[in-house]
mmCIF file of C-alpha atoms in Angstrom:
data_model
loop_
_atom_site.group_PDB
_atom_site.id
_atom_site.type_symbol
_atom_site.label_atom_id
_atom_site.label_comp_id
_atom_site.label_asym_id
_atom_site.label_seq_id
_atom_site.Cartn_x
_atom_site.Cartn_y
_atom_site.Cartn_z
ATOM 1 C CA UNK K 1 -6.614 -17.136 1.188
ATOM 2 C CA UNK K 2 -3.533 -17.557 3.425
ATOM 3 C CA UNK K 3 -4.467 -18.753 7.012
ATOM 4 C CA UNK K 4 -3.502 -16.360 9.719
ATOM 5 C CA UNK K 5 -4.577 -15.634 13.267
ATOM 6 C CA UNK K 6 -5.159 -11.964 12.175
ATOM 7 C CA UNK K 7 -8.391 -10.494 10.913
ATOM 8 C CA UNK K 8 -7.992 -8.877 7.560
ATOM 9 C CA UNK K 9 -10.160 -5.860 6.695
ATOM 10 C CA UNK K 10 -10.669 -3.514 3.846
ATOM 11 C CA UNK K 11 -11.246 -0.060 5.300
ATOM 12 C CA UNK K 12 -14.293 1.846 4.240
ATOM 13 C CA UNK K 13 -15.486 5.478 5.051
ATOM 14 C CA UNK K 14 -16.427 4.589 8.643
ATOM 15 C CA UNK K 15 -13.019 3.306 9.499
ATOM 16 C CA UNK K 16 -11.110 6.516 10.036
ATOM 17 C CA UNK K 17 -9.802 5.579 13.492
ATOM 18 C CA UNK K 18 -8.270 2.408 11.897
ATOM 19 C CA UNK K 19 -6.753 4.370 9.022
ATOM 20 C CA UNK K 20 -5.188 6.750 11.534
ATOM 21 C CA UNK K 21 -3.656 3.742 13.422
ATOM 22 C CA UNK K 22 -2.376 2.410 10.251
ATOM 23 C CA UNK K 23 -0.827 5.785 9.417
ATOM 24 C CA UNK K 24 0.848 5.812 12.771
ATOM 25 C CA UNK K 25 2.277 2.252 12.065
ATOM 26 C CA UNK K 26 3.697 3.453 8.754
ATOM 27 C CA UNK K 27 5.255 6.449 10.470
ATOM 28 C CA UNK K 28 6.983 4.134 12.983
ATOM 29 C CA UNK K 29 7.877 1.329 10.764
ATOM 30 C CA UNK K 30 9.226 3.599 8.018
ATOM 31 C CA UNK K 31 10.837 5.936 10.574
ATOM 32 C CA UNK K 32 9.215 8.826 8.675
ATOM 33 C CA UNK K 33 6.981 10.919 11.012
ATOM 34 C CA UNK K 34 7.487 13.890 8.785
ATOM 35 C CA UNK K 35 5.569 12.262 5.880
ATOM 36 C CA UNK K 36 3.022 10.271 7.908
ATOM 37 C CA UNK K 37 2.250 12.273 11.000
ATOM 38 C CA UNK K 38 3.100 15.993 10.559
ATOM 39 C CA UNK K 39 0.047 17.233 8.665
ATOM 40 C CA UNK K 40 -2.889 14.744 9.340
ATOM 41 C CA UNK K 41 -5.785 15.217 6.939
ATOM 42 C CA UNK K 42 -9.233 16.009 8.165
ATOM 43 C CA UNK K 43 -11.818 13.223 8.958
ATOM 44 C CA UNK K 44 -13.882 14.460 5.957
ATOM 45 C CA UNK K 45 -10.903 14.089 3.509
ATOM 46 C CA UNK K 46 -10.170 10.516 4.815
ATOM 47 C CA UNK K 47 -13.812 9.525 4.620
ATOM 48 C CA UNK K 48 -13.949 10.675 1.000
ATOM 49 C CA UNK K 49 -10.723 8.938 0.222
ATOM 50 C CA UNK K 50 -11.870 5.516 1.830
ATOM 51 C CA UNK K 51 -15.190 5.855 -0.134
ATOM 52 C CA UNK K 52 -13.311 5.678 -3.492
ATOM 53 C CA UNK K 53 -13.368 2.169 -5.028
ATOM 54 C CA UNK K 54 -9.921 2.692 -6.611
ATOM 55 C CA UNK K 55 -8.343 3.299 -3.197
ATOM 56 C CA UNK K 56 -7.735 -0.045 -1.412
ATOM 57 C CA UNK K 57 -6.672 0.052 2.274
ATOM 58 C CA UNK K 58 -6.443 -3.369 4.083
ATOM 59 C CA UNK K 59 -5.386 -3.740 7.663
ATOM 60 C CA UNK K 60 -4.385 -6.824 9.667
ATOM 61 C CA UNK K 61 -5.811 -6.754 13.100
ATOM 62 C CA UNK K 62 -4.779 -8.550 16.313
ATOM 63 C CA UNK K 63 -7.795 -8.041 18.570
ATOM 64 C CA UNK K 64 -8.523 -4.346 17.938
ATOM 65 C CA UNK K 65 -4.863 -3.257 17.121
ATOM 66 C CA UNK K 66 -3.541 -2.564 13.675
ATOM 67 C CA UNK K 67 -0.453 -4.703 13.355
ATOM 68 C CA UNK K 68 0.062 -4.337 9.579
ATOM 69 C CA UNK K 69 -1.587 -2.879 6.446
ATOM 70 C CA UNK K 70 -1.227 -1.818 2.985
ATOM 71 C CA UNK K 71 -2.444 0.991 0.758
ATOM 72 C CA UNK K 72 -2.936 0.305 -2.926
ATOM 73 C CA UNK K 73 -4.370 2.161 -5.831
ATOM 74 C CA UNK K 74 -6.268 0.706 -8.760
ATOM 75 C CA UNK K 75 -5.123 2.117 -12.062
ATOM 76 C CA UNK K 76 -7.359 1.723 -15.187
ATOM 77 C CA UNK K 77 -5.302 1.171 -18.282
ATOM 78 C CA UNK K 78 -6.039 2.607 -21.705
ATOM 79 C CA UNK K 79 -4.059 0.207 -23.885
ATOM 80 C CA UNK K 80 -6.371 -2.749 -22.880
ATOM 81 C CA UNK K 81 -9.517 -2.893 -20.913
ATOM 82 C CA UNK K 82 -7.785 -3.963 -17.673
ATOM 83 C CA UNK K 83 -6.712 -2.767 -14.238
ATOM 84 C CA UNK K 84 -3.507 -2.900 -12.520
ATOM 85 C CA UNK K 85 -3.139 -2.509 -8.669
ATOM 86 C CA UNK K 86 -0.090 -0.708 -7.251
ATOM 87 C CA UNK K 87 0.888 -1.360 -3.717
ATOM 88 C CA UNK K 88 2.100 2.133 -2.419
ATOM 89 C CA UNK K 89 2.676 1.297 1.179
ATOM 90 C CA UNK K 90 2.991 -1.997 3.117
ATOM 91 C CA UNK K 91 4.128 -2.313 6.567
ATOM 92 C CA UNK K 92 3.980 -4.878 9.564
ATOM 93 C CA UNK K 93 4.892 -3.823 13.108
ATOM 94 C CA UNK K 94 8.153 -5.341 14.253
ATOM 95 C CA UNK K 95 6.696 -7.785 16.883
ATOM 96 C CA UNK K 96 4.322 -9.260 14.215
ATOM 97 C CA UNK K 97 6.860 -9.958 11.477
ATOM 98 C CA UNK K 98 7.767 -13.287 10.145
ATOM 99 C CA UNK K 99 4.171 -14.481 10.920
ATOM 100 C CA UNK K 100 2.832 -14.214 7.295
ATOM 101 C CA UNK K 101 0.949 -10.989 7.871
ATOM 102 C CA UNK K 102 2.404 -9.215 4.790
ATOM 103 C CA UNK K 103 1.638 -12.265 2.600
ATOM 104 C CA UNK K 104 -1.897 -12.441 3.967
ATOM 105 C CA UNK K 105 -2.368 -8.651 3.171
ATOM 106 C CA UNK K 106 -1.119 -9.215 -0.406
ATOM 107 C CA UNK K 107 -3.295 -12.357 -0.932
ATOM 108 C CA UNK K 108 -6.242 -10.273 0.308
ATOM 109 C CA UNK K 109 -5.378 -7.546 -2.181
ATOM 110 C CA UNK K 110 -5.183 -10.155 -4.946
ATOM 111 C CA UNK K 111 -8.694 -11.330 -4.174
ATOM 112 C CA UNK K 112 -9.951 -7.805 -4.306
ATOM 113 C CA UNK K 113 -8.001 -7.202 -7.673
ATOM 114 C CA UNK K 114 -9.392 -10.405 -9.169
ATOM 115 C CA UNK K 115 -12.961 -9.303 -8.338
ATOM 116 C CA UNK K 116 -12.277 -5.949 -9.915
ATOM 117 C CA UNK K 117 -10.806 -7.322 -13.150
ATOM 118 C CA UNK K 118 -7.280 -6.798 -12.243
ATOM 119 C CA UNK K 119 -4.424 -7.985 -14.450
ATOM 120 C CA UNK K 120 -1.549 -7.620 -12.036
ATOM 121 C CA UNK K 121 -0.588 -6.273 -8.582
ATOM 122 C CA UNK K 122 2.899 -4.651 -8.500
ATOM 123 C CA UNK K 123 5.065 -3.132 -5.835
ATOM 124 C CA UNK K 124 8.417 -1.569 -5.536
ATOM 125 C CA UNK K 125 11.169 -2.301 -2.965
ATOM 126 C CA UNK K 126 14.187 -0.270 -1.965
ATOM 127 C CA UNK K 127 17.683 -1.765 -2.460
ATOM 128 C CA UNK K 128 18.857 -3.156 0.907
ATOM 129 C CA UNK K 129 15.299 -4.004 2.067
ATOM 130 C CA UNK K 130 16.104 -7.745 1.806
ATOM 131 C CA UNK K 131 13.194 -8.922 3.670
ATOM 132 C CA UNK K 132 10.667 -7.078 1.386
ATOM 133 C CA UNK K 133 12.607 -8.159 -1.792
ATOM 134 C CA UNK K 134 12.510 -11.839 -0.598
ATOM 135 C CA UNK K 135 8.708 -11.685 0.074
ATOM 136 C CA UNK K 136 7.996 -10.066 -3.282
ATOM 137 C CA UNK K 137 10.330 -12.498 -5.193
ATOM 138 C CA UNK K 138 8.344 -15.305 -3.544
ATOM 139 C CA UNK K 139 5.073 -13.898 -4.796
ATOM 140 C CA UNK K 140 5.924 -12.622 -8.171
ATOM 141 C CA UNK K 141 8.505 -11.833 -10.928
ATOM 142 C CA UNK K 142 11.217 -9.270 -10.295
ATOM 143 C CA UNK K 143 11.843 -6.426 -12.604
ATOM 144 C CA UNK K 144 14.817 -4.024 -12.560
ATOM 145 C CA UNK K 145 13.397 -0.549 -13.035
ATOM 146 C CA UNK K 146 14.398 3.037 -12.251
ATOM 147 C CA UNK K 147 12.116 5.278 -10.246
ATOM 148 C CA UNK K 148 12.070 9.069 -10.707
ATOM 149 C CA UNK K 149 10.328 11.844 -8.600
ATOM 150 C CA UNK K 150 9.396 14.636 -10.710
ATOM 151 C CA UNK K 151 8.366 17.762 -8.895
ATOM 152 C CA UNK K 152 5.073 19.334 -9.721
ATOM 153 C CA UNK K 153 6.567 22.794 -9.756
ATOM 154 C CA UNK K 154 9.412 23.182 -12.185
ATOM 155 C CA UNK K 155 12.902 24.267 -10.624
ATOM 156 C CA UNK K 156 13.587 28.004 -10.572
ATOM 157 C CA UNK K 157 15.151 29.293 -13.711
ATOM 158 C CA UNK K 158 18.391 30.252 -11.974
ATOM 159 C CA UNK K 159 19.226 26.704 -10.971
ATOM 160 C CA UNK K 160 20.716 23.980 -13.232
#
């Protein structure tokens, strides 16, 4: 495990206040309050979410403040008996960057994945996010892929 002055903690059902702090951090770092702060789920929803073994939320704490964190999902595969872990969100507050917080969070997830029989941890980065790309290239192998968002509801018949 990477040495860091931060405490790393996987959140469980009793950690809703820390999850809410992480969500506020995501809203700030990603500059996206619409996605992360406009419709906060109930405590019961979050408690249920954090109780799921396949939902992995890890925070980096400096004293009692959330200074970074990640949310990952364990995906059970069908083609082989193995699991993959997808990092959906990863952020570190501006004042705590360049202190190996993100690396420590990913290393902690790797340990969890190893214990759970994981085969790989993967993450995507946006073009132009050079610090994230540099970190991920240091830790893994780069693949060029296309990402598509497919709406659940089909477009109306009149549009093309």
